[in-house]
Amino acid sequence: MVPGFATGDFEFEGLGLALVGVMGLAALVLLPSLLACVITYCVWMYRSNANARALGATGLQYTPGWSVGYWFIPLLNLVRPYQATKEIYQASLGDQVDFSGTQNWTSNVVPGFFGAWWFCWVVSNILQRIESRADRLPNGLGPATIPIGIASTTLSVAAAVLAIMVVREITNTQENRISSRPQ
């Protein structure tokens, strides 16, 4: 926190002014990049759900539209996007014979990093909300927000890396199914 910032009794000079300028420029680059990533991911999610259906999966609970839409609905966005992603992966693997002897794609096992991705994503977002609201508290959290910010950023980076792994796993699974189909 900049001394005097809350009351307006501060001045940016020299290094402080340069730092604010750099942060402003970074935001101008970051925002369009973030928007491009969100759009690209939503398109990928929609198409991967549609691909799972095209590969012959039936009985999917989440439609292509809702597999994307749940990301934008408060509270449901804590669970449904993971469930939709898990369903896309399971359906993309195809039918497996379960213990009762019937063929069913829902018995397909999801790699452990799917759960790790979702855990990192949800916890990082919760920590970001705590950090952003900490200064609104009567006494604020002051320096206590630093470890919250570090944890949130670390989990966000981990979630991003794991999300790339999830996308690659589903994409590779679908591509392998397509290439192994008789022509």
Short mmCIF file of C-alpha atoms in Angstrom, two decimals:
data_model
loop_
_atom_site.label_atom_id
_atom_site.label_comp_id
_atom_site.label_asym_id
_atom_site.label_seq_id
_atom_site.Cartn_x
_atom_site.Cartn_y
_atom_site.Cartn_z
CA MET A 1 0.00 0.00 0.00
CA VAL A 2 1.32 3.43 -0.93
CA PRO A 3 1.50 5.70 2.15
CA GLY A 4 -1.26 8.31 1.96
CA PHE A 5 -2.99 6.55 -0.95
CA ALA A 6 -6.31 6.09 0.86
CA THR A 7 -6.54 9.79 1.75
CA GLY A 8 -5.16 11.09 -1.54
CA ASP A 9 -2.05 12.56 0.15
CA PHE A 10 0.59 11.07 -2.12
CA GLU A 11 2.54 11.96 -5.21
CA PHE A 12 4.08 9.72 -7.80
CA GLU A 13 7.58 10.79 -8.73
CA GLY A 14 10.57 9.17 -10.37
CA LEU A 15 10.63 5.41 -9.92
CA GLY A 16 7.08 5.30 -8.54
CA LEU A 17 5.72 7.08 -11.60
CA ALA A 18 7.72 4.82 -13.92
CA LEU A 19 6.44 1.73 -12.12
CA VAL A 20 2.82 2.86 -12.47
CA GLY A 21 3.44 3.48 -16.19
CA VAL A 22 4.93 0.01 -16.68
CA MET A 23 2.01 -1.58 -14.81
CA GLY A 24 -0.45 0.34 -16.99
CA LEU A 25 1.27 -0.83 -20.17
CA ALA A 26 1.33 -4.40 -18.86
CA ALA A 27 -2.41 -4.21 -18.23
CA LEU A 28 -2.98 -3.02 -21.79
CA VAL A 29 -1.21 -6.15 -23.06
CA LEU A 30 -2.57 -8.53 -20.44
CA LEU A 31 -6.27 -7.78 -20.86
CA PRO A 32 -6.51 -8.54 -24.60
CA SER A 33 -4.31 -11.63 -24.08
CA LEU A 34 -6.57 -12.85 -21.30
CA LEU A 35 -9.66 -12.24 -23.41
CA ALA A 36 -8.13 -14.16 -26.32
CA CYS A 37 -7.33 -17.09 -24.00
CA VAL A 38 -10.87 -17.17 -22.59
CA ILE A 39 -12.43 -17.13 -26.07
CA THR A 40 -10.02 -19.77 -27.38
CA TYR A 41 -10.65 -22.04 -24.38
CA CYS A 42 -14.43 -21.69 -24.69
CA VAL A 43 -14.30 -22.54 -28.39
CA TRP A 44 -12.08 -25.55 -27.63
CA MET A 45 -14.43 -26.74 -24.86
CA TYR A 46 -17.48 -26.44 -27.12
CA ARG A 47 -15.77 -28.28 -29.97
CA SER A 48 -14.32 -31.03 -27.79
CA ASN A 49 -17.79 -31.73 -26.37
CA ALA A 50 -19.22 -31.83 -29.90
CA ASN A 51 -16.32 -34.09 -30.98
CA ALA A 52 -17.06 -36.56 -28.18
CA ARG A 53 -20.62 -36.82 -29.49
CA ALA A 54 -19.39 -37.18 -33.08
CA LEU A 55 -17.14 -40.04 -31.93
CA GLY A 56 -20.29 -41.91 -30.93
CA ALA A 57 -20.72 -41.10 -27.26
CA THR A 58 -24.33 -41.06 -26.14
CA GLY A 59 -25.93 -40.09 -22.85
CA LEU A 60 -23.74 -37.08 -22.14
CA GLN A 61 -25.25 -34.91 -19.43
CA TYR A 62 -23.67 -31.63 -20.60
CA THR A 63 -24.32 -30.15 -24.04
CA PRO A 64 -21.58 -28.29 -25.89
CA GLY A 65 -23.25 -24.96 -25.04
CA TRP A 66 -23.66 -25.71 -21.35
CA SER A 67 -20.13 -27.09 -21.03
CA VAL A 68 -19.07 -23.51 -21.83
CA GLY A 69 -21.97 -21.67 -20.20
CA TYR A 70 -21.41 -23.11 -16.73
CA TRP A 71 -18.12 -21.21 -16.51
CA PHE A 72 -20.12 -17.98 -16.30
CA ILE A 73 -22.78 -18.93 -13.73
CA PRO A 74 -21.84 -18.10 -10.13
CA LEU A 75 -21.66 -21.06 -7.74
CA LEU A 76 -22.29 -23.57 -10.53
CA ASN A 77 -18.91 -22.49 -11.93
CA LEU A 78 -17.29 -24.08 -8.88
CA VAL A 79 -18.32 -27.61 -9.95
CA ARG A 80 -19.96 -27.92 -13.36
CA PRO A 81 -17.03 -26.97 -15.62
CA TYR A 82 -14.93 -29.71 -14.02
CA GLN A 83 -17.76 -32.21 -14.37
CA ALA A 84 -18.25 -31.26 -18.03
CA THR A 85 -14.51 -31.55 -18.71
CA LYS A 86 -14.35 -34.92 -16.98
CA GLU A 87 -17.36 -36.12 -19.00
CA ILE A 88 -15.77 -34.96 -22.28
CA TYR A 89 -12.60 -36.91 -21.48
CA GLN A 90 -14.44 -40.07 -20.42
CA ALA A 91 -16.71 -39.98 -23.47
CA SER A 92 -13.72 -39.32 -25.75
CA LEU A 93 -12.05 -42.55 -24.61
CA GLY A 94 -15.03 -44.56 -25.82
CA ASP A 95 -16.90 -47.44 -24.23
CA GLN A 96 -15.08 -49.64 -21.78
CA VAL A 97 -16.42 -52.84 -20.27
CA ASP A 98 -17.30 -52.22 -16.62
CA PHE A 99 -17.56 -54.74 -13.77
CA SER A 100 -21.10 -55.75 -14.71
CA GLY A 101 -19.95 -56.65 -18.22
CA THR A 102 -21.72 -53.78 -19.96
CA GLN A 103 -20.00 -51.24 -22.14
CA ASN A 104 -20.08 -47.75 -20.71
CA TRP A 105 -17.85 -44.70 -21.16
CA THR A 106 -18.72 -43.36 -17.67
CA SER A 107 -16.51 -46.02 -16.08
CA ASN A 108 -13.40 -44.57 -17.78
CA VAL A 109 -10.81 -43.33 -15.29
CA VAL A 110 -9.73 -39.69 -15.44
CA PRO A 111 -6.02 -38.86 -14.88
CA GLY A 112 -5.23 -37.39 -11.45
CA PHE A 113 -3.98 -34.11 -12.86
CA PHE A 114 -7.58 -33.24 -13.87
CA GLY A 115 -8.50 -32.99 -10.18
CA ALA A 116 -5.28 -31.13 -9.38
CA TRP A 117 -6.07 -28.62 -12.14
CA TRP A 118 -9.52 -27.96 -10.77
CA PHE A 119 -8.31 -27.69 -7.17
CA CYS A 120 -5.66 -25.13 -8.14
CA TRP A 121 -8.16 -23.16 -10.23
CA VAL A 122 -10.87 -22.94 -7.56
CA VAL A 123 -8.54 -22.24 -4.62
CA SER A 124 -6.58 -19.59 -6.55
CA ASN A 125 -9.81 -17.79 -7.41
CA ILE A 126 -11.02 -17.91 -3.81
CA LEU A 127 -7.69 -16.50 -2.61
CA GLN A 128 -7.83 -13.75 -5.26
CA ARG A 129 -11.24 -12.70 -3.98
CA ILE A 130 -10.02 -12.65 -0.38
CA GLU A 131 -6.99 -10.59 -1.36
CA SER A 132 -9.00 -8.09 -3.40
CA ARG A 133 -11.48 -7.53 -0.58
CA ALA A 134 -8.95 -7.42 2.27
CA ASP A 135 -8.51 -3.64 2.09
CA ARG A 136 -12.26 -3.15 2.49
CA LEU A 137 -12.18 -4.61 5.99
CA PRO A 138 -12.27 -2.04 8.82
CA ASN A 139 -8.65 -2.65 9.81
CA GLY A 140 -7.62 -4.28 6.55
CA LEU A 141 -5.18 -7.17 6.47
CA GLY A 142 -2.17 -5.07 5.53
CA PRO A 143 0.96 -7.17 5.06
CA ALA A 144 -1.07 -10.37 5.58
CA THR A 145 -2.31 -10.05 2.01
CA ILE A 146 1.20 -10.66 0.65
CA PRO A 147 1.27 -14.42 1.36
CA ILE A 148 -2.33 -14.68 0.12
CA GLY A 149 -1.28 -12.99 -3.13
CA ILE A 150 1.77 -15.23 -3.49
CA ALA A 151 -0.31 -18.38 -2.88
CA SER A 152 -2.99 -17.20 -5.30
CA THR A 153 -0.48 -16.42 -8.04
CA THR A 154 1.38 -19.70 -7.52
CA LEU A 155 -1.86 -21.69 -7.72
CA SER A 156 -2.96 -19.71 -10.81
CA VAL A 157 0.27 -20.59 -12.58
CA ALA A 158 -0.10 -24.25 -11.56
CA ALA A 159 -3.73 -24.22 -12.77
CA ALA A 160 -2.64 -22.78 -16.12
CA VAL A 161 0.05 -25.45 -16.61
CA LEU A 162 -2.37 -28.20 -15.59
CA ALA A 163 -5.08 -26.76 -17.87
CA ILE A 164 -2.67 -27.06 -20.78
CA MET A 165 -2.14 -30.70 -19.81
CA VAL A 166 -5.92 -31.27 -19.64
CA VAL A 167 -6.46 -29.70 -23.08
CA ARG A 168 -3.63 -31.75 -24.57
CA GLU A 169 -4.90 -34.98 -23.01
CA ILE A 170 -8.45 -34.53 -24.31
CA THR A 171 -7.27 -33.34 -27.73
CA ASN A 172 -4.80 -36.23 -28.09
CA THR A 173 -7.42 -38.74 -26.96
CA GLN A 174 -9.90 -37.48 -29.55
CA GLU A 175 -7.27 -37.35 -32.31
CA ASN A 176 -6.17 -40.92 -31.50
CA ARG A 177 -9.79 -42.14 -31.65
CA ILE A 178 -10.28 -40.44 -35.01
CA SER A 179 -7.06 -41.82 -36.50
CA SER A 180 -7.83 -45.37 -35.31
CA ARG A 181 -11.29 -45.45 -36.90
CA PRO A 182 -11.63 -47.62 -39.99
CA GLN A 183 -11.90 -45.53 -43.12
#
